[in-house]
Short mmCIF file of C-alpha atoms in Angstrom, two decimals:
data_model
loop_
_atom_site.label_atom_id
_atom_site.label_comp_id
_atom_site.label_asym_id
_atom_site.label_seq_id
_atom_site.Cartn_x
_atom_site.Cartn_y
_atom_site.Cartn_z
CA MET A 1 217.58 84.49 15.37
CA SER A 2 217.76 82.20 18.41
CA GLU A 3 219.87 79.05 18.15
CA LYS A 4 218.22 75.71 17.41
CA LYS A 5 217.45 73.65 20.49
CA LYS A 6 219.10 70.29 20.95
CA ILE A 7 216.91 67.62 22.58
CA CYS A 8 217.77 64.60 24.71
CA ILE A 9 215.23 62.00 25.85
CA VAL A 10 216.35 60.45 29.15
CA GLY A 11 214.68 57.04 29.08
CA SER A 12 213.43 54.69 26.39
CA GLY A 13 210.74 52.43 27.77
CA ASN A 14 207.20 52.16 26.46
CA TRP A 15 206.28 55.83 27.06
CA GLY A 16 209.75 57.17 26.28
CA SER A 17 209.72 55.46 22.89
CA ALA A 18 206.19 56.68 22.07
CA ILE A 19 207.30 60.23 22.90
CA ALA A 20 210.48 59.77 20.85
CA LYS A 21 208.33 59.12 17.78
CA ILE A 22 206.53 62.47 18.22
CA ILE A 23 209.66 64.45 19.10
CA GLY A 24 211.67 62.97 16.21
CA ASN A 25 208.96 63.87 13.69
CA ASN A 26 208.56 67.38 15.16
CA THR A 27 212.26 68.24 15.14
CA ALA A 28 212.51 67.11 11.51
CA ALA A 29 209.50 69.28 10.61
CA MET A 30 210.79 72.40 12.46
CA PRO A 31 214.44 72.81 11.40
CA ASP A 32 214.39 76.51 12.33
CA LYS A 33 213.57 75.72 15.99
CA PHE A 34 215.17 72.36 16.77
CA GLU A 35 218.26 70.35 15.88
CA LYS A 36 217.05 67.45 13.78
CA GLU A 37 218.91 64.71 15.67
CA VAL A 38 217.27 63.61 18.92
CA LYS A 39 219.46 61.63 21.28
CA MET A 40 217.68 59.02 23.41
CA TRP A 41 219.39 57.42 26.38
CA VAL A 42 218.74 53.68 26.36
CA PHE A 43 219.60 51.45 29.29
CA GLU A 44 221.62 48.85 27.43
CA GLU A 45 220.33 45.28 27.46
CA MET A 46 220.55 42.28 25.20
CA VAL A 47 217.50 41.29 23.13
CA ASP A 48 217.80 38.04 21.13
CA GLY A 49 221.57 38.25 21.27
CA LYS A 50 221.78 41.87 20.05
CA LYS A 51 222.30 45.15 21.90
CA LEU A 52 219.03 47.07 22.20
CA THR A 53 220.72 50.33 21.08
CA GLU A 54 221.99 48.64 17.92
CA VAL A 55 218.54 47.25 17.12
CA ILE A 56 216.96 50.69 17.58
CA ASN A 57 219.62 52.44 15.47
CA THR A 58 219.50 49.83 12.69
CA ASP A 59 215.81 48.86 12.52
CA HIS A 60 214.35 52.02 14.17
CA ILE A 61 212.08 49.94 16.41
CA ASN A 62 212.32 49.50 20.18
CA VAL A 63 211.64 45.78 19.92
CA LYS A 64 211.51 45.29 23.69
CA TYR A 65 209.32 48.15 24.91
CA LEU A 66 207.39 49.37 21.86
CA PRO A 67 207.40 46.55 19.30
CA GLY A 68 205.86 47.12 15.89
CA ILE A 69 206.19 50.93 15.94
CA LYS A 70 208.70 52.65 13.63
CA LEU A 71 210.72 55.41 15.25
CA PRO A 72 211.98 58.30 13.09
CA GLU A 73 215.50 57.74 11.81
CA ASN A 74 216.71 60.96 13.45
CA VAL A 75 216.14 59.43 16.92
CA VAL A 76 219.52 57.97 17.92
CA ALA A 77 219.83 55.49 20.79
CA ILE A 78 222.85 56.02 23.05
CA PRO A 79 223.79 53.71 25.96
CA ASP A 80 225.74 56.33 27.97
CA VAL A 81 223.51 58.92 29.62
CA LYS A 82 226.22 61.60 29.84
CA GLU A 83 226.98 61.24 26.14
CA ALA A 84 223.26 61.38 25.27
CA ALA A 85 222.74 64.59 27.28
CA GLU A 86 225.91 66.38 26.16
CA GLY A 87 225.09 69.83 24.80
CA ALA A 88 221.32 69.34 25.24
CA ASP A 89 219.09 72.41 25.64
CA ILE A 90 216.00 70.40 26.59
CA LEU A 91 216.08 67.18 28.61
CA ILE A 92 212.93 65.05 28.61
CA PHE A 93 212.90 62.75 31.64
CA VAL A 94 210.79 59.65 31.06
CA LEU A 95 211.99 56.71 33.13
CA PRO A 96 210.74 54.92 36.28
CA HIS A 97 210.86 57.35 39.19
CA GLN A 98 212.97 54.97 41.28
CA PHE A 99 215.98 55.69 39.01
CA VAL A 100 215.83 59.49 38.82
CA ARG A 101 218.38 60.34 41.51
CA ARG A 102 220.94 57.88 40.17
CA VAL A 103 220.62 59.24 36.63
CA CYS A 104 220.74 62.87 37.78
CA SER A 105 223.89 62.24 39.78
CA SER A 106 225.57 60.99 36.55
CA LEU A 107 224.50 64.17 34.72
CA LYS A 108 225.20 66.70 37.48
CA ASP A 109 228.33 68.37 36.19
CA SER A 110 227.98 67.97 32.45
CA LEU A 111 224.90 70.00 31.47
CA LYS A 112 224.58 73.42 29.85
CA LYS A 113 223.69 76.03 32.46
CA SER A 114 220.91 77.30 30.18
CA ALA A 115 219.31 73.83 29.79
CA ILE A 116 215.74 73.14 30.87
CA ALA A 117 214.03 69.87 31.75
CA VAL A 118 210.53 68.46 31.51
CA SER A 119 209.40 65.46 33.54
CA LEU A 120 206.96 62.88 32.19
CA ILE A 121 207.56 60.77 35.31
CA LYS A 122 204.69 59.80 37.60
CA GLY A 123 205.64 59.33 41.24
CA PHE A 124 207.27 60.94 44.28
CA ASP A 125 210.64 60.79 45.97
CA VAL A 126 210.77 60.13 49.72
CA LYS A 127 212.75 62.56 51.83
CA GLU A 128 213.99 61.91 55.32
CA GLY A 129 211.73 62.99 58.14
CA GLY A 130 208.43 61.88 56.63
CA GLY A 131 207.97 64.13 53.61
CA ILE A 132 207.88 63.57 49.87
CA LEU A 133 209.33 65.51 46.97
CA LEU A 134 207.99 65.96 43.46
CA ILE A 135 210.22 64.39 40.83
CA SER A 136 210.59 67.81 39.17
CA ASP A 137 211.91 69.12 42.51
CA VAL A 138 214.48 66.32 42.61
CA ILE A 139 215.59 67.12 39.05
CA GLU A 140 215.79 70.87 39.80
CA GLU A 141 217.65 70.28 43.06
CA GLU A 142 220.16 67.81 41.55
CA LEU A 143 220.77 69.51 38.20
CA LYS A 144 220.16 73.18 39.10
CA ILE A 145 217.93 73.72 36.04
CA PRO A 146 214.18 74.47 35.82
CA CYS A 147 211.89 71.48 35.29
CA ALA A 148 208.32 71.55 33.91
CA ALA A 149 205.90 68.57 33.90
CA LEU A 150 203.86 66.87 31.17
CA MET A 151 201.00 64.60 32.28
CA GLY A 152 197.80 63.40 30.63
CA ALA A 153 195.48 60.58 29.64
CA ASN A 154 198.17 58.91 27.58
CA ILE A 155 198.48 55.14 27.35
CA ALA A 156 201.76 54.81 25.46
CA ASN A 157 200.71 52.19 22.90
CA GLU A 158 197.66 54.24 21.90
CA VAL A 159 199.78 57.39 21.49
CA ALA A 160 202.29 55.41 19.40
CA GLN A 161 199.41 54.21 17.19
CA GLU A 162 198.39 57.86 16.72
CA ASN A 163 195.05 57.59 18.51
CA TYR A 164 193.97 61.17 19.32
CA CYS A 165 194.72 62.23 22.89
CA GLU A 166 195.55 65.25 25.00
CA ALA A 167 198.20 66.15 27.55
CA THR A 168 198.82 69.01 29.95
CA ILE A 169 202.14 70.79 30.38
CA GLY A 170 202.62 72.55 33.70
CA CYS A 171 205.21 75.28 33.21
CA LYS A 172 205.62 78.52 35.16
CA ASP A 173 207.66 80.17 32.39
CA ASN A 174 205.47 81.12 29.40
CA ILE A 175 208.32 81.20 26.87
CA ASN A 176 209.55 77.74 27.88
CA GLY A 177 205.96 76.49 27.95
CA GLN A 178 205.41 77.54 24.34
CA MET A 179 208.68 75.96 23.25
CA LEU A 180 207.72 72.68 24.94
CA LYS A 181 204.30 72.81 23.30
CA ASP A 182 205.95 73.17 19.86
CA MET A 183 208.16 70.21 20.65
CA PHE A 184 205.40 67.85 21.83
CA GLN A 185 202.22 68.82 19.97
CA SER A 186 201.09 66.90 16.90
CA ASP A 187 197.86 66.29 14.98
CA TYR A 188 196.99 63.45 17.34
CA PHE A 189 198.66 64.73 20.54
CA ARG A 190 197.07 67.99 21.69
CA ILE A 191 198.91 70.01 24.30
CA VAL A 192 197.48 72.57 26.72
CA VAL A 193 200.00 74.61 28.74
CA ILE A 194 199.06 75.89 32.19
CA GLU A 195 201.11 77.54 34.93
CA ASP A 196 199.97 75.23 37.76
CA GLU A 197 203.05 73.03 37.46
CA THR A 198 202.71 71.37 40.85
CA THR A 199 199.11 70.15 40.54
CA VAL A 200 199.77 68.77 37.04
CA GLU A 201 202.54 66.63 38.46
CA VAL A 202 200.76 65.59 41.67
CA CYS A 203 197.75 64.39 39.64
CA GLY A 204 200.04 62.28 37.49
CA ALA A 205 201.47 60.54 40.55
CA LEU A 206 198.33 60.03 42.63
CA LYS A 207 196.12 58.63 39.88
CA ASN A 208 198.27 55.48 39.76
CA ILE A 209 197.32 54.68 43.36
CA VAL A 210 193.63 54.98 42.47
CA ALA A 211 194.18 52.74 39.42
CA VAL A 212 195.46 49.99 41.73
CA GLY A 213 192.17 50.30 43.65
CA ALA A 214 190.23 50.05 40.38
CA GLY A 215 192.14 46.86 39.60
CA PHE A 216 191.28 45.42 43.00
CA ALA A 217 187.58 46.12 42.33
CA ASP A 218 187.85 44.42 38.92
CA GLY A 219 189.65 41.42 40.41
CA LEU A 220 186.96 41.06 43.07
CA GLY A 221 184.36 40.83 40.30
CA TYR A 222 182.64 44.21 40.69
CA GLY A 223 181.35 46.17 37.70
CA ASP A 224 181.51 49.68 36.32
CA ASN A 225 179.32 51.21 39.04
CA THR A 226 181.86 50.16 41.66
CA LYS A 227 184.75 51.39 39.56
CA ALA A 228 183.01 54.76 39.18
CA ALA A 229 182.85 54.95 42.99
CA VAL A 230 186.58 54.14 43.24
CA ILE A 231 187.33 56.88 40.68
CA ARG A 232 185.12 59.47 42.41
CA LEU A 233 186.47 58.77 45.91
CA GLY A 234 190.01 58.64 44.51
CA LEU A 235 189.53 62.04 42.88
CA MET A 236 188.22 63.44 46.19
CA GLU A 237 191.37 62.23 47.94
CA MET A 238 193.58 63.63 45.17
CA VAL A 239 191.93 67.06 45.52
CA LYS A 240 192.19 66.96 49.33
CA PHE A 241 195.85 65.90 49.13
CA CYS A 242 196.66 68.89 46.92
CA GLU A 243 194.68 71.28 49.15
CA LEU A 244 196.52 70.12 52.28
CA PHE A 245 200.07 69.71 51.02
CA TYR A 246 200.23 72.02 47.98
CA PRO A 247 198.10 75.02 49.01
CA GLY A 248 198.59 76.98 45.74
CA SER A 249 196.81 74.27 43.72
CA LYS A 250 194.01 75.33 41.40
CA GLN A 251 190.86 73.20 41.26
CA ALA A 252 190.48 73.90 37.54
CA THR A 253 193.64 71.85 36.91
CA PHE A 254 191.73 68.68 37.85
CA LEU A 255 189.54 69.25 34.78
CA GLU A 256 192.56 69.23 32.47
CA SER A 257 193.85 66.07 30.80
CA CYS A 258 196.35 65.58 33.65
CA GLY A 259 193.45 65.33 36.12
CA VAL A 260 190.16 63.56 35.66
CA ALA A 261 190.93 62.33 32.11
CA ASP A 262 194.19 60.66 33.12
CA LEU A 263 192.49 59.17 36.18
CA VAL A 264 189.68 57.60 34.13
CA THR A 265 192.04 56.26 31.44
CA THR A 266 194.38 54.68 33.96
CA CYS A 267 191.54 53.11 35.94
CA TYR A 268 190.27 51.41 32.78
CA GLY A 269 193.37 50.77 30.68
CA GLY A 270 196.70 51.13 32.49
CA ARG A 271 199.23 48.58 33.70
CA ASN A 272 198.57 49.38 37.38
CA ARG A 273 194.93 48.35 37.01
CA ARG A 274 195.86 45.21 35.08
CA VAL A 275 198.44 43.97 37.59
CA ALA A 276 196.16 44.79 40.56
CA GLU A 277 193.37 42.73 39.01
CA ALA A 278 195.77 39.81 38.49
CA PHE A 279 196.97 40.21 42.11
CA VAL A 280 193.43 39.50 43.34
CA LYS A 281 192.78 36.62 40.96
CA SER A 282 196.15 34.84 41.05
CA GLY A 283 197.21 35.12 44.68
CA LYS A 284 200.74 36.03 43.49
CA THR A 285 202.67 39.00 44.84
CA ILE A 286 202.78 42.36 43.05
CA GLU A 287 206.54 41.85 42.48
CA GLU A 288 206.00 38.44 40.85
CA LEU A 289 203.27 39.81 38.58
CA GLU A 290 205.36 42.85 37.59
CA LYS A 291 208.11 40.46 36.37
CA GLU A 292 205.64 38.14 34.63
CA MET A 293 203.33 40.65 32.99
CA LEU A 294 205.30 43.80 32.17
CA ASN A 295 208.31 42.66 30.12
CA GLY A 296 210.76 44.80 32.11
CA GLN A 297 208.48 47.82 32.63
CA LYS A 298 207.94 49.08 36.18
CA LEU A 299 204.72 49.62 38.09
CA GLN A 300 204.25 53.09 39.56
CA GLY A 301 201.07 52.64 41.63
CA PRO A 302 202.32 50.48 44.54
CA PRO A 303 205.57 52.43 45.12
CA THR A 304 203.63 55.72 44.96
CA ALA A 305 201.15 54.34 47.52
CA PHE A 306 204.14 53.59 49.80
CA GLU A 307 205.59 57.10 49.31
CA VAL A 308 202.27 58.82 50.01
CA ASN A 309 201.66 56.65 53.07
CA TYR A 310 205.11 57.50 54.38
CA MET A 311 204.05 61.15 54.43
CA LEU A 312 200.50 60.55 55.73
CA LYS A 313 201.77 58.33 58.55
CA SER A 314 204.38 60.88 59.64
CA LYS A 315 201.63 63.53 59.87
CA ASN A 316 199.13 61.15 61.53
CA MET A 317 196.72 61.55 58.60
CA GLU A 318 196.18 57.98 57.36
CA ASP A 319 192.53 58.04 58.49
CA ARG A 320 191.84 61.16 56.42
CA PHE A 321 192.72 59.27 53.22
CA PRO A 322 190.99 55.89 53.63
CA LEU A 323 191.27 54.84 49.97
CA PHE A 324 195.00 55.64 49.66
CA THR A 325 195.63 53.96 53.03
CA ALA A 326 193.69 50.78 52.22
CA ILE A 327 195.50 50.41 48.86
CA TYR A 328 198.87 50.83 50.59
CA LYS A 329 197.99 48.25 53.27
CA ILE A 330 196.77 45.71 50.71
CA CYS A 331 199.93 46.12 48.60
CA LYS A 332 202.03 45.67 51.75
CA GLY A 333 200.10 42.58 52.86
CA GLU A 334 198.73 44.24 56.02
CA LEU A 335 195.10 44.05 54.85
CA PRO A 336 193.42 41.25 52.86
CA VAL A 337 192.20 42.45 49.48
CA ASP A 338 188.62 41.32 50.18
CA LYS A 339 188.47 44.09 52.81
CA PHE A 340 188.98 46.71 50.07
CA MET A 341 185.25 47.40 49.75
CA ASP A 342 185.09 48.48 53.40
CA CYS A 343 187.13 51.59 52.62
CA LEU A 344 184.56 52.56 49.96
CA LYS A 345 181.51 51.83 52.10
CA ASN A 346 182.90 53.70 55.11
CA HIS A 347 184.41 56.60 53.21
CA PRO A 348 183.39 59.97 54.70
CA GLU A 349 180.83 61.87 52.63
CA HIS A 350 182.82 65.08 52.92
CA MET A 351 186.57 65.30 53.32
#
């Protein structure tokens, strides 16, 4: 009989805490497959005079990032990432993509050689010379372990409230894919595993750029017809981006939860859309609104727009992705937001 797998969740924000609820319940229900205790790395901060880890371990609620939702008692918050990951067989990375390299460098020399990772992180890492790396590539490169990806139409609060939803795991290894499915799937969280790891992850990153565009359209006072156009043109650019830069991509992946479903959800309900709408209406900067509106959470859309533009610019391809480029320029202050509609009206019919 194979040994029970020990799980560590690297990150504890809104999405990390929602996932911790599922994982904690699943490990308790499958004692033959998983160690019951799930360690969750929590970036320590003070909330109302108490340490966040102590509040989570005593009250079993992440009062800062997922208030009102009980976490299973077998989820243990730990402020030191090396201690949290010690002896782990499966590492679930779910933190803002800006912090991945720093966290991986702390973990580098202390992991089991047989460990595997799964990234729930949406974004890219910039590499010198004009390219970008997938976050799973960064994790694999830094930690020397395989890394799958889980993406889907999953607004964290709705998942935490047990609203039915789906997610896609991209995993090249079938045995690991099945193990990850066992770990994540629940009555209200349906998992489909596919081998097209790369496209699953690229969809998860790019859709946040499109969501910023949807927020601009909302802020400018346009309705659902306009937002549908933003979504359609955004999807076209997502498909073209995968075709050009990730030639093994399968078009069918865009019909999974990680593709069109996640895109639609984010363009109607996510934080990127909400902050982009406020950006148009308030005249404040994205950075100011992130601090005001998100209670310590990070936006992924604007930094991903910067990372993608870094690559497009280096390859002289900005004009081939007019929606991505316009969103980047508006976020950077190079284009007034009221010019956003021009990129829709002048978008090429075929890419």
